[in-house]
Short mmCIF file of C-alpha atoms in Angstrom, two decimals:
data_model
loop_
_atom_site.label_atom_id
_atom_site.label_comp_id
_atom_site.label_asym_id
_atom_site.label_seq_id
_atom_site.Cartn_x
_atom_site.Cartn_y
_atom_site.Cartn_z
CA UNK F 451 163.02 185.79 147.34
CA UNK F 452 161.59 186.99 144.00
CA UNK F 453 162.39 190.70 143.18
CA UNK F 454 159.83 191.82 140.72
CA UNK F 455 161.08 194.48 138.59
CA UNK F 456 158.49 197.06 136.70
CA UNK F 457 158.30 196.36 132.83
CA UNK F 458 159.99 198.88 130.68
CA UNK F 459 157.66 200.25 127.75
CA UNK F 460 158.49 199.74 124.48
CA UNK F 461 159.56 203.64 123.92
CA UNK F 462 162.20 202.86 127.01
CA UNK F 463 163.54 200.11 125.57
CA UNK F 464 164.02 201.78 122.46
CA UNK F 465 165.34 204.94 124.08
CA UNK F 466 167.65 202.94 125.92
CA UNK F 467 168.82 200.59 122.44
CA UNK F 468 168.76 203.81 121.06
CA UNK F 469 171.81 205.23 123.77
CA UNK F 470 173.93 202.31 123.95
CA UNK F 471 174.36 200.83 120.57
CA UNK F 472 175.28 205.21 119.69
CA UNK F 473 177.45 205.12 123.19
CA UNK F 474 179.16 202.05 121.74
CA UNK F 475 180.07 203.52 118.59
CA UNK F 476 181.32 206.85 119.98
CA UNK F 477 183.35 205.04 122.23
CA UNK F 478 184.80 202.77 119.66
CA UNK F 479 185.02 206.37 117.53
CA UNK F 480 186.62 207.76 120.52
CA UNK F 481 189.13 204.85 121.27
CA UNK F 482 190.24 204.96 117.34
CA UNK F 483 191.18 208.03 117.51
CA UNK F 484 193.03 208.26 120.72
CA UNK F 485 195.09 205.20 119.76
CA UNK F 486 195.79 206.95 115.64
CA UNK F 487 196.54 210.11 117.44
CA UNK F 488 199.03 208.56 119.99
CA UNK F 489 200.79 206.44 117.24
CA UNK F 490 201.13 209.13 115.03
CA UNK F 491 202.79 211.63 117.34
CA UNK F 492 204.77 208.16 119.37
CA UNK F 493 205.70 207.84 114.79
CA UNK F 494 206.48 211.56 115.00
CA UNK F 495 208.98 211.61 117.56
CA UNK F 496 210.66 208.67 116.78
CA UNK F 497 211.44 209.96 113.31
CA UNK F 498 212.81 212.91 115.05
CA UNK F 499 215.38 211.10 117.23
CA UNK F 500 216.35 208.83 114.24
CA UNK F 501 216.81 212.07 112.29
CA UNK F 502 218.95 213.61 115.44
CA UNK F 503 220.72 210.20 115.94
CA UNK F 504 222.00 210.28 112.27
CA UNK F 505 223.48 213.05 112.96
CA UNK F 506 225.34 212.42 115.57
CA UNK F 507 226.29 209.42 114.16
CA UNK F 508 228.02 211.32 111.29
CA UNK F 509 229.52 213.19 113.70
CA UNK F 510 230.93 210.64 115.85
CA UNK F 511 232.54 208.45 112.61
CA UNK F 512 234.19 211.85 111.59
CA UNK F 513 235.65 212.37 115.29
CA UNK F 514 236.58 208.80 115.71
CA UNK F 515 238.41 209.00 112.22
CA UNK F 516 240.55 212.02 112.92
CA UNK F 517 240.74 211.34 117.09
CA UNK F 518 243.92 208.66 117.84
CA UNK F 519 242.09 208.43 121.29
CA UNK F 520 238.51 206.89 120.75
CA UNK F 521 237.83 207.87 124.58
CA UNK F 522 238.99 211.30 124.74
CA UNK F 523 237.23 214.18 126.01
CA UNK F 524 235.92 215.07 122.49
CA UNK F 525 233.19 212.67 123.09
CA UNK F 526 232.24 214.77 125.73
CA UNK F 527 231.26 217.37 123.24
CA UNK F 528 228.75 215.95 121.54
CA UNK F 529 225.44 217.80 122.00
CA UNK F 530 221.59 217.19 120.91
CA UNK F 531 221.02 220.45 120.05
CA UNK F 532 217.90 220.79 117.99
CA UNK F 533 216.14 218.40 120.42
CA UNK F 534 214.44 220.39 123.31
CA UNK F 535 215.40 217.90 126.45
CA UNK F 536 216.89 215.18 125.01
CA UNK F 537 219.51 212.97 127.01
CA UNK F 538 222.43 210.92 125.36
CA UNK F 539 224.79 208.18 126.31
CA UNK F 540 227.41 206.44 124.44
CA UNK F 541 228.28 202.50 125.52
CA UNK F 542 230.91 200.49 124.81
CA UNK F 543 230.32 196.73 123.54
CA UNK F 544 230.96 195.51 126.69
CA UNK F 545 228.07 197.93 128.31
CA UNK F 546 230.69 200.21 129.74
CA UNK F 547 229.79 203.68 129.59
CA UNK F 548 232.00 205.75 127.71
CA UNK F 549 229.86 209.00 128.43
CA UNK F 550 227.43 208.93 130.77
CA UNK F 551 224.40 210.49 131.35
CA UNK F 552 223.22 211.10 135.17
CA UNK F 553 219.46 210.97 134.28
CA UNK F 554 219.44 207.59 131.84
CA UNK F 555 221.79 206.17 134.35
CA UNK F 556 218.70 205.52 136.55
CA UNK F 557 216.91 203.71 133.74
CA UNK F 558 216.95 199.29 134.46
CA UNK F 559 216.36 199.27 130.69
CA UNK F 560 218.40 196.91 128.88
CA UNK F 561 217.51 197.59 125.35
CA UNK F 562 221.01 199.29 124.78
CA UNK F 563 223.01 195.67 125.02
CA UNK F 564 220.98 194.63 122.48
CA UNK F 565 221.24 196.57 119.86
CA UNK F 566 225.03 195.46 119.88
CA UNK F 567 223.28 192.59 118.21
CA UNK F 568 220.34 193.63 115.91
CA UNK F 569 218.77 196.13 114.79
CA UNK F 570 217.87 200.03 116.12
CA UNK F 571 215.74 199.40 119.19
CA UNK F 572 212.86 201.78 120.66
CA UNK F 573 211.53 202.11 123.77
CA UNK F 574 209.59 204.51 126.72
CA UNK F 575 211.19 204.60 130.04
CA UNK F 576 210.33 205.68 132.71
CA UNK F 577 212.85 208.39 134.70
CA UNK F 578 212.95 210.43 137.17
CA UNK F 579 209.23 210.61 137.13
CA UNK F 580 209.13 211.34 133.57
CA UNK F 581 208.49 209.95 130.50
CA UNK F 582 211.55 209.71 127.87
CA UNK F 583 210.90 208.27 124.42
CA UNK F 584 214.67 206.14 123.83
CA UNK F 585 216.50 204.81 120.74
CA UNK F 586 219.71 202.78 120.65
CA UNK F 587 221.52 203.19 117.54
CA UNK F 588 224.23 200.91 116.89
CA UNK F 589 227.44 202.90 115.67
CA UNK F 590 229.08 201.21 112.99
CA UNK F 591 232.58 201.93 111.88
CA UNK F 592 235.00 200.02 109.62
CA UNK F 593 231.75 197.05 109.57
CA UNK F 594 232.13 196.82 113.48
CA UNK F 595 230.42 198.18 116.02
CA UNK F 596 232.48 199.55 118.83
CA UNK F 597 229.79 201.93 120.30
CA UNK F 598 225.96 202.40 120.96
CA UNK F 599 224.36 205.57 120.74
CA UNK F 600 221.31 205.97 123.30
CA UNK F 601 219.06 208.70 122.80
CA UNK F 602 215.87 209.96 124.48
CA UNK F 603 213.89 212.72 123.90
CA UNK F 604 210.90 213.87 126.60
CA UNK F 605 207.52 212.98 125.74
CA UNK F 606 205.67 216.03 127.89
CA UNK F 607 204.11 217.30 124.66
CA UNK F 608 202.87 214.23 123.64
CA UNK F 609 201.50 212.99 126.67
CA UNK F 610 200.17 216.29 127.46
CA UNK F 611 197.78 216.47 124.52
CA UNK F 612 196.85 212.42 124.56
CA UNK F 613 195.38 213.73 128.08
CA UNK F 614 193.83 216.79 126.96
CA UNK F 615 192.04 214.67 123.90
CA UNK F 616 191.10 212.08 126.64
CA UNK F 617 189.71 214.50 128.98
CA UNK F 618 187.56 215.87 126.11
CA UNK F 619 186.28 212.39 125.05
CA UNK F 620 185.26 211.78 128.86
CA UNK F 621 183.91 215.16 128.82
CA UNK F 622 182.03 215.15 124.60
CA UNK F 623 181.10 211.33 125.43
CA UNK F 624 178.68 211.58 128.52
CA UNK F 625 177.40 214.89 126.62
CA UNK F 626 176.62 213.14 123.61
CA UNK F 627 175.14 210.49 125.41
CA UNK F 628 172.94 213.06 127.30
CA UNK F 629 172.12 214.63 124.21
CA UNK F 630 171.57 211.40 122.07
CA UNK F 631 168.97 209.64 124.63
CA UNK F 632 166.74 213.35 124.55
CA UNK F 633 166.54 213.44 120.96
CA UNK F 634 165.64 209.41 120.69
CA UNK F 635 163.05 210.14 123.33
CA UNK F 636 161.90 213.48 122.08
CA UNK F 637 161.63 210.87 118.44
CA UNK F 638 160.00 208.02 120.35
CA UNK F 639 158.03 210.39 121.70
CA UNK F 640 156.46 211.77 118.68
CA UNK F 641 156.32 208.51 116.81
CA UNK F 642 154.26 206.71 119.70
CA UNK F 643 152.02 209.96 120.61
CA UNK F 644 149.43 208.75 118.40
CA UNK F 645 149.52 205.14 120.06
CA UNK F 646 149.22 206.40 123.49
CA UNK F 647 146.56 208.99 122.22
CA UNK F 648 144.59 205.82 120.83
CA UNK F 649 145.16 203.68 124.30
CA UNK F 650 143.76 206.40 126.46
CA UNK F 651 140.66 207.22 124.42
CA UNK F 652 140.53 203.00 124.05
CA UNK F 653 140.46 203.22 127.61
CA UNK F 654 137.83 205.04 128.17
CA UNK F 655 135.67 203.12 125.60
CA UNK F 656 133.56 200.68 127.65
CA UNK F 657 130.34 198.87 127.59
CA UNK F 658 128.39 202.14 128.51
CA UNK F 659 130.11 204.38 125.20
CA UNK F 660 130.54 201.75 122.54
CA UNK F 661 129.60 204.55 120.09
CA UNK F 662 133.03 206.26 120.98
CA UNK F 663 135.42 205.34 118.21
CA UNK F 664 139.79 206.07 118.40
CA UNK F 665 141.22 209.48 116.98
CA UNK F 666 143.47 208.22 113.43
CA UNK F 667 146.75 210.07 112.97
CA UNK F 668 146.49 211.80 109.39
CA UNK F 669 149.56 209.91 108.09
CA UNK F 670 148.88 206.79 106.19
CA UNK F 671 151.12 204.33 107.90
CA UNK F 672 150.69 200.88 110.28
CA UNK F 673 149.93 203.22 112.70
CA UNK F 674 146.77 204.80 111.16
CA UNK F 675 145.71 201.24 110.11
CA UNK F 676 146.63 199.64 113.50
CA UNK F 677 143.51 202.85 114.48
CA UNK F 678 141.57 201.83 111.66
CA UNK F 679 141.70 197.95 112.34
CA UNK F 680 140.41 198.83 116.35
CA UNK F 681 137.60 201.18 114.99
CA UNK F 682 136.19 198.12 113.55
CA UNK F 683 136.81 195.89 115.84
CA UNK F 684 134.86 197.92 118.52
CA UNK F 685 132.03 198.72 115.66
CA UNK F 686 131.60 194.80 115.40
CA UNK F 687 131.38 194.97 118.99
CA UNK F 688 129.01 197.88 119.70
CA UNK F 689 126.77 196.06 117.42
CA UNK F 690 127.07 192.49 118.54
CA UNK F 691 126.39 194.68 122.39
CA UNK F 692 123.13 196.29 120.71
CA UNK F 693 121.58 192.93 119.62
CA UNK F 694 122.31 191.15 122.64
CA UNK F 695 120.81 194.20 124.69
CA UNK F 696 117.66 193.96 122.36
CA UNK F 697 117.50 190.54 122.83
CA UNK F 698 117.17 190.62 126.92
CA UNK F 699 115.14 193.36 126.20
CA UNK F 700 112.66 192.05 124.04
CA UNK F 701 112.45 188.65 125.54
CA UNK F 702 112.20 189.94 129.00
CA UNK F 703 109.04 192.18 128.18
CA UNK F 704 107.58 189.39 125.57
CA UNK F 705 107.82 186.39 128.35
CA UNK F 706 106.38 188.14 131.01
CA UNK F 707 102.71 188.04 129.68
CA UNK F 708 102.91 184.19 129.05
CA UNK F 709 104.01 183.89 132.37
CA UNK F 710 101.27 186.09 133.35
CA UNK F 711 99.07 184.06 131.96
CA UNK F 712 100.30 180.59 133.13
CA UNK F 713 100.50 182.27 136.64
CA UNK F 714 96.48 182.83 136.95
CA UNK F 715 96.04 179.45 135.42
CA UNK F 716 98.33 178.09 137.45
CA UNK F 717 95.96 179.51 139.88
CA UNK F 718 92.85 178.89 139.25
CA UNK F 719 94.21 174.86 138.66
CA UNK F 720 95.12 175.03 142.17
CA UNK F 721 91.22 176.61 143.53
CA UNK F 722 89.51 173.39 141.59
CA UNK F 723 91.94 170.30 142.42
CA UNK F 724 91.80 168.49 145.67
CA UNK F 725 94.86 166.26 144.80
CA UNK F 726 97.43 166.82 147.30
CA UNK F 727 100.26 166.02 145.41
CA UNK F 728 98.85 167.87 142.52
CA UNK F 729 98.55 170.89 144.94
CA UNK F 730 102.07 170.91 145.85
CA UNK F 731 103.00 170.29 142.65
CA UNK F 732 100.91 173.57 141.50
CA UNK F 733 102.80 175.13 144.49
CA UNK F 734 106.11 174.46 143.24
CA UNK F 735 105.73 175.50 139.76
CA UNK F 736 104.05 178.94 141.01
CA UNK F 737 107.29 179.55 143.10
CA UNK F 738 108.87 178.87 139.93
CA UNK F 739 106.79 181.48 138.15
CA UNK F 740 107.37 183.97 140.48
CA UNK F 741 111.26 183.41 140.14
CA UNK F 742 111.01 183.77 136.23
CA UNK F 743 108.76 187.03 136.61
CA UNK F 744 111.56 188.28 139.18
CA UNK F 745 114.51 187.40 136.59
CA UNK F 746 112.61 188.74 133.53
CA UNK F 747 112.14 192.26 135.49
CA UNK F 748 115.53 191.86 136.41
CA UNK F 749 116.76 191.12 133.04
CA UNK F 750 114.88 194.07 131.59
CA UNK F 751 115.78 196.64 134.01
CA UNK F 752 119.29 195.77 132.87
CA UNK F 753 118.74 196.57 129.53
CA UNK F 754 117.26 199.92 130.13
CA UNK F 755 120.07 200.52 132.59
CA UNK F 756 122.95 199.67 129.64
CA UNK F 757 120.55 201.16 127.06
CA UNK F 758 120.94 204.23 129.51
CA UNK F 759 123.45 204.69 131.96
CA UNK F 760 123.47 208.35 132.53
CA UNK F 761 119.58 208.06 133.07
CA UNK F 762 118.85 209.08 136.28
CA UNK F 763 116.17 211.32 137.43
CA UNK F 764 117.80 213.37 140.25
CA UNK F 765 115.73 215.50 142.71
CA UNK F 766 116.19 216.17 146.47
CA UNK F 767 115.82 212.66 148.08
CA UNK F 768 115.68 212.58 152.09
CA UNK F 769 117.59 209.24 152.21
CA UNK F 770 116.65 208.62 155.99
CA UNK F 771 112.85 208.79 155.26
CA UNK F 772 114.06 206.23 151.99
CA UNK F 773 115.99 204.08 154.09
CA UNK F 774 112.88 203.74 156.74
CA UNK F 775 110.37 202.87 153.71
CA UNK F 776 112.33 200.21 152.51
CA UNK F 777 112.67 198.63 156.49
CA UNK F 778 108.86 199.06 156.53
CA UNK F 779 108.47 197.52 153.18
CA UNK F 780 110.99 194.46 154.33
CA UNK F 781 108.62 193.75 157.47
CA UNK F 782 106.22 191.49 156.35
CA UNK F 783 109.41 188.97 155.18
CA UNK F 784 111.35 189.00 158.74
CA UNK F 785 108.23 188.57 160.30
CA UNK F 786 107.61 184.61 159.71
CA UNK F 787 111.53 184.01 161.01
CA UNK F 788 110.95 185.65 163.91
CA UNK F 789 113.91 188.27 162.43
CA UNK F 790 114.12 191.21 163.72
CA UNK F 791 115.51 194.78 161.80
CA UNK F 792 116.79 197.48 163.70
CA UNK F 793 117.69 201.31 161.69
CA UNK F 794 120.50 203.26 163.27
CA UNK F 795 119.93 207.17 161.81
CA UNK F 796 122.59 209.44 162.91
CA UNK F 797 120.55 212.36 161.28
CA UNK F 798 118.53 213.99 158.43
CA UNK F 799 120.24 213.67 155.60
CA UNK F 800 119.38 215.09 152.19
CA UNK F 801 120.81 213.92 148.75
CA UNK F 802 120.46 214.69 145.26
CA UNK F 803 119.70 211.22 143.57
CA UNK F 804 117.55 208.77 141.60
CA UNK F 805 115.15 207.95 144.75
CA UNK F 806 113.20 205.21 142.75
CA UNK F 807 116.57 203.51 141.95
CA UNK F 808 117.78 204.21 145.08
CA UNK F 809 115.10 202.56 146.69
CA UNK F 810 115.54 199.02 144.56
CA UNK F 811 119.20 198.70 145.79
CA UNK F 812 118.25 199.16 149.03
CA UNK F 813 115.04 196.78 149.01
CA UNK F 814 117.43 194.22 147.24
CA UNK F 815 120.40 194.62 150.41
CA UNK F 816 117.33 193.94 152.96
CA UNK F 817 115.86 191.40 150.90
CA UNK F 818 119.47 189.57 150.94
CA UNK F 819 119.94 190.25 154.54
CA UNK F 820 116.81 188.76 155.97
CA UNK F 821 116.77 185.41 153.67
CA UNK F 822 120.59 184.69 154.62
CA UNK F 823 119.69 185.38 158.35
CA UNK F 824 119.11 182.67 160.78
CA UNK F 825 116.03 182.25 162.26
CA UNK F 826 115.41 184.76 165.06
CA UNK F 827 118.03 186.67 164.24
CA UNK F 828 118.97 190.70 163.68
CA UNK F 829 119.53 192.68 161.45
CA UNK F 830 121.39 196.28 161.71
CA UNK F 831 120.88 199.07 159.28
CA UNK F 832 122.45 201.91 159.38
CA UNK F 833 123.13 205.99 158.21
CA UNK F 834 125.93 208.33 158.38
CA UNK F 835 127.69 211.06 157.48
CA UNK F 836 131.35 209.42 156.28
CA UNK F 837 132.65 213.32 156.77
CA UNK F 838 131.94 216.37 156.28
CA UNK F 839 135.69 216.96 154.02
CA UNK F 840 134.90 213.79 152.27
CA UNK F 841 131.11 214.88 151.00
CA UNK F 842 129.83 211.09 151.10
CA UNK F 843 127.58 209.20 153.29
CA UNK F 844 127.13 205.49 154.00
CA UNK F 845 123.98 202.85 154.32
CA UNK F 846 125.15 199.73 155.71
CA UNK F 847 123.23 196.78 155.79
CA UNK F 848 124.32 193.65 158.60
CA UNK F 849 123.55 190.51 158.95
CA UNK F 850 124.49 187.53 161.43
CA UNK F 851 123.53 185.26 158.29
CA UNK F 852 126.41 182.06 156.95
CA UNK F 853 128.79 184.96 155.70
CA UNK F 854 130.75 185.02 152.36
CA UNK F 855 133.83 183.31 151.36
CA UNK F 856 136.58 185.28 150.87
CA UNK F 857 137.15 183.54 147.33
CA UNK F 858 133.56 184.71 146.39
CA UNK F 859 133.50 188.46 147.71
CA UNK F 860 135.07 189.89 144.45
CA UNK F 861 132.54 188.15 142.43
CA UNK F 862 129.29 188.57 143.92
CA UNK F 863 128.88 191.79 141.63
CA UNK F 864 129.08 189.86 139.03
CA UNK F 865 125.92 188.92 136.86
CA UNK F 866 124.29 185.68 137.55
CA UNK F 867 126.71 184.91 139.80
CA UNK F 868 125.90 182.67 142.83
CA UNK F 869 127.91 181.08 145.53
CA UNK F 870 127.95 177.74 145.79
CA UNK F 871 127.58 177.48 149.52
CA UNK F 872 124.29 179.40 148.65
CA UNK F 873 122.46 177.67 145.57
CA UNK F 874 119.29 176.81 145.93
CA UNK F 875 118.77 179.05 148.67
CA UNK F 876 116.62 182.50 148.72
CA UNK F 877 115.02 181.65 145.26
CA UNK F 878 117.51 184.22 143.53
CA UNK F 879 118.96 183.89 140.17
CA UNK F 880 122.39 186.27 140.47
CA UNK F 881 121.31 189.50 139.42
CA UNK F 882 119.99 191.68 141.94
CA UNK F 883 123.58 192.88 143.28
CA UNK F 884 124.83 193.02 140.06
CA UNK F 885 121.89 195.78 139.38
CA UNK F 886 122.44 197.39 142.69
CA UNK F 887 126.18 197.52 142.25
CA UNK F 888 125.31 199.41 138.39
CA UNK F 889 123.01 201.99 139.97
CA UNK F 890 124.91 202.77 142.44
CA UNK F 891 128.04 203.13 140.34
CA UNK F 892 125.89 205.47 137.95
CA UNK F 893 125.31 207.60 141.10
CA UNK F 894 129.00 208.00 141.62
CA UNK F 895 129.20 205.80 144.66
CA UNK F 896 130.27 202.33 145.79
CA UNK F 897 128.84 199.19 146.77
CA UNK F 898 131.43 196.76 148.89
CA UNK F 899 130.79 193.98 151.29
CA UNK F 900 132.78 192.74 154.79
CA UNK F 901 132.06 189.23 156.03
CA UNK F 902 133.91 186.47 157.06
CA UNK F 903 131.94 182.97 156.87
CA UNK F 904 129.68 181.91 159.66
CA UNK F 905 129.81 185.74 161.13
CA UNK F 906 127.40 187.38 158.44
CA UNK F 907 127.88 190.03 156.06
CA UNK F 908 128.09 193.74 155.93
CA UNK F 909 127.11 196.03 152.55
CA UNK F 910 128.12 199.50 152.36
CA UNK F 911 126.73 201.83 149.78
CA UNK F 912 128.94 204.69 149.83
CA UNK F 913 127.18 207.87 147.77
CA UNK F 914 128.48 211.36 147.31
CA UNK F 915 126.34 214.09 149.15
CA UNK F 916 125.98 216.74 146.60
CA UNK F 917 124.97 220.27 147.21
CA UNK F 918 121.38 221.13 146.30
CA UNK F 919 121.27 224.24 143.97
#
C-alpha cells in the first residue's frame, strides 16, 4: 500500500532546517553546560572533604601519638564539624570497623579496602535514599597505614540545583524552539513574499491576458531578476500568441474567397459534364469545399474569440424560444435519417447573454447529436432550472448515437481533436466543441459530456441565470 505524503514547500523545509539544526545546538549548548556545571560543583565538594579529611587526619596522628590505646574511646570524639551532614568511619586494615557509622554501614561499597592499597579513592553512594559524595583517605603513620578514614558529605545542594538548571533547559529549550521556528518563518516569510506574489499574478496570466506582466520587488537581487527573466519570457510569448492569432486570422478570411470561387466553378463544371465519374468526382471535391469553408469560419471565429474574450454582447435572451430555433433550424438534417428531435421545456426562462453565440453552441450540440445518431433514432433536448439557490440553468442535448470513450471525454474540448472511433465520420475537422466549450466558458458556464460507448452521449451547458437590471 503506497502512502502518499503532501510535498513540503520550500519555506517549510527551510523553517523546519531552520529549527532543528538551532534545536541541535541549544541542546548540545544545554548538555555542555549541565555536565561543566555538575563537574564543577561534584570538583567543589570533593575539595571540601579532602580539605575536612586533612584535618582530621592531623588530628588523628596527634591522638594516636599521645593515646597508648589506638582503640580507645578518643576516637569516638572525632567530629566533622564544618561539614553540614557529613558521616565518618574509621577501618582497620583488615576492614574492621574501629568506629562505625550507622548510616555508611548500609553502603555495599567497597572502595574503603582499597585505598589500603593505592591512592585516595572517590565515590557517590547511594544511602538511605540519599545521595552522599565519599572519600577514603588512607591514614598514614610511622610509613604504615593502620587506618582508613571514610568520609561523606550530602550532595542535596548539588543535586538540587543540577535539577533546577535541568528543569529550566526543558523549560528555555522547547521555548526557544517555539520562538526560533516563528522568527525563521516570519524571515521565510518575508524573503519568499515576493515569489508567491509573482506565482499568483503568473497564475492568473493566461492565453486570454498575455499583456499582464509580474509585479518586481524593488530590491536588486535573483529575486527581482528571476521577475525580470519571466516578464520576458511571457513578452516573447504574448507576441509569438499575436502572430499566430494573425495568422489564422488572416488566412482564414484570405482563403475563403478562393474557395468561393473554386466552389461556383466547381459548380458550374458539374451543370456542363455528363461524365459520371467526373460528376462524382466534382461531388466529392465540393463536399470538400464545403468542409474547408466550415474550418476557415471556424478558424476565424477563433481568432476573434482569443482576439476578444470578454466580447460579448449581452441583452435579455429568452433561451427557450433560442433553444426551439435552433431544433427548427436542425430539422431539415434529421429529416433524411428518419431521426427524430424531441424539446423538453420545463418553463420560460430568461437570461442575460450573447444570444448570437449562444445560438452557435447550441446549433453545433444538435448538429453533433443528429450525425452520431443511428438511423431512426431520437434525440432529447432539454431546459431547466438547476435551482433556484444555485442561479444556473441547464440545456442538455442526448443522443442514442456510438457514445464516447471514456479515454477521449477529457479531450474532446480540445482543438482539432477527433476520436478515432469517429474519423472520417460527420465531415468535421475538431473545432466546433472546442468553440462551444470557449463561449460558453466566456459566459461563466460549463460545457461537460456523460456517455458510455454504444449508449450515446449527453452535453450539458450549465449557464448562470443573472438578474436583469
Amino acid at each position: 500500500m503506497n502512502v502518499h505524503l503532501p510535498a513540503l514547500t520550500i519555506k517549510a523545509k527551510l523553517v523546519i532546517a531552520y529549527t532543528l539544526v538551532f534545536g541541535l545546538l541549544i541542546s548540545i549548548f544545554a548538555f555542555a553546560v549541565y555536565r561543566s556545571t555538575r563537574d564543577a560543583r561534584l570538583a567543589k565538594l570533593d575539595a571540601l572533604l579532602q580539605a575536612h579529611a586533612g584535618k582530621l587526619l592531623t588530628e588523628i596522628e596527634e591522638d594516636v601519638n599521645d593515646q597508648e590505646d589506638p582503640k580507645g574511646a578518643w576516637l569516638r570524639s572525632l567530629t566533622t564539624e564544618g561539614l553540614a551532614g557529613a558521616r565518618l568511619q574509621l577501618l582497620l586494615p583488615s576492614g574492621q570497623l574501629v568506629m562505625a557509622d550507622s548510616l555508611l554501614q548500609q553502603s555495599p561499597d567497597d572502595a574503603g579496602p582499597r585505598a589500603f592499597h593505592g591512592a585516595v579513592q572517590r565515590a557517590t553512594l547511594l544511602v538511605g535514599g540519599r545521595y552522599y559524595r565519599a572519600l577514603w583517605q588512607p591514614v598514614e603513620i610511622d610509613e604504615k597505614v593502620p587506618y582508613v578514614l571514610e568520609l561523606a558529605a550530602p550532595m542535596h545542594d548539588l543535586l538540587e540545583e543540577l535539577e533546577h538548571l535541568r528543569l529550566l533547559f526543558e523549560i528555555a529549550i522547547p521555548v526557544v524552539l517555539l520562538l526560533t521556528g516563528l522568527a525563521a518563518y516570519g524571515i521565510t516569510h518575508a524573503a519568499f513574499r515576493p515569489i508567491t506574489e509573482m506565482t499568483e499574478a503568473a497564475r492568473r496570466i493566461s492565453a486570454q491576458n498575455l499583456d499582464a506582466r509580474l509585479d518586481l520587488p524593488r530590491a536588486q537581487d535573483e529575486v527581482r531578476r528571476l521577475g525580470e527573466t519571466l516578464n520576458d519570457l511571457i513578452e516573447r510569448l504574448e507576441s509569438a500568441f499575436h502572430s499566430q492569432r494573425q495568422f489564422v486570422a488572416d488566412a482564414s478570411h484570405e482563403i475563403r474567397s478562393p474557395l468561393a470561387v473554386i466552389r461556383t466553378e466547381l459548380e458550374l463544371a458539374l451543370r456542363e459534364t455528363e461524365s459520371p465519374s467526373i460528376r462524382e468526382s466534382i461531388r466529392i471535391s465540393l463536399g470538400e469545399i464545403d468542409r474547408l469553408t466550415r474550418m476557415s469560419s471556424q478558424l476565424l471565429m477563433l481568432a476573434r474569440l482569443d482576439a476578444n474574450p470578454s466580447d460579448l454582447r449581452t441583452e435579455p435572451v429568452r433561451l427557450d424560444e433560442l433553444l426551439v430555433e435552433c431544433v427548427q433550424r436542425t430539422i431539415f438534417l434529421a429529416e433524411p435519417k428518419g431521426t427524430k428531435i424531441e424539446v423538453y421545456v420545463e418553463d420560460a426562462i430568461e437570461i442575460r447573454a450573447d444570444g448570437e453565440k449562444l445560438k452557435s453552441v447550441f446549433l453545433n450540440l444538435l448538429d453533433n447529436a443528429v450525425k452520431y445518431s443511428t438511423d431512426h433514432g431520437m434525440v432529447k433536448v432539454s431546459l431547466r432550472l438547476a435551482g433556484i439557490p444555485s442561479g444556473t440553468v441547464e440545456v442538455s442535448v442526448d443522443d442514442n448515437g456510438p457514445g464516447i470513450a471514456h479515454a477521449d471525454q477529457p479531450r474532446i474540448f480540445q482543438r482539432f481533436y477527433r476520436c478515432e472511433a469517429h474519423r472520417g465520420q460527420g465531415g468535421g475537422c475538431g473545432l466546433g466543441l472546442a468553440i462551444a466549450a470557449q463561449i460558453v466558458q466566456m459566459h461563466r458556464g460549463t460545457l461537460t459530456v456523460k456517455s458510455e460507448e454504444g449508449r450515446g452521449a449527453t452535453f450539458t451547458v450549465t449557464l448562470p441565470v443573472d438578474p436583469l437590471t
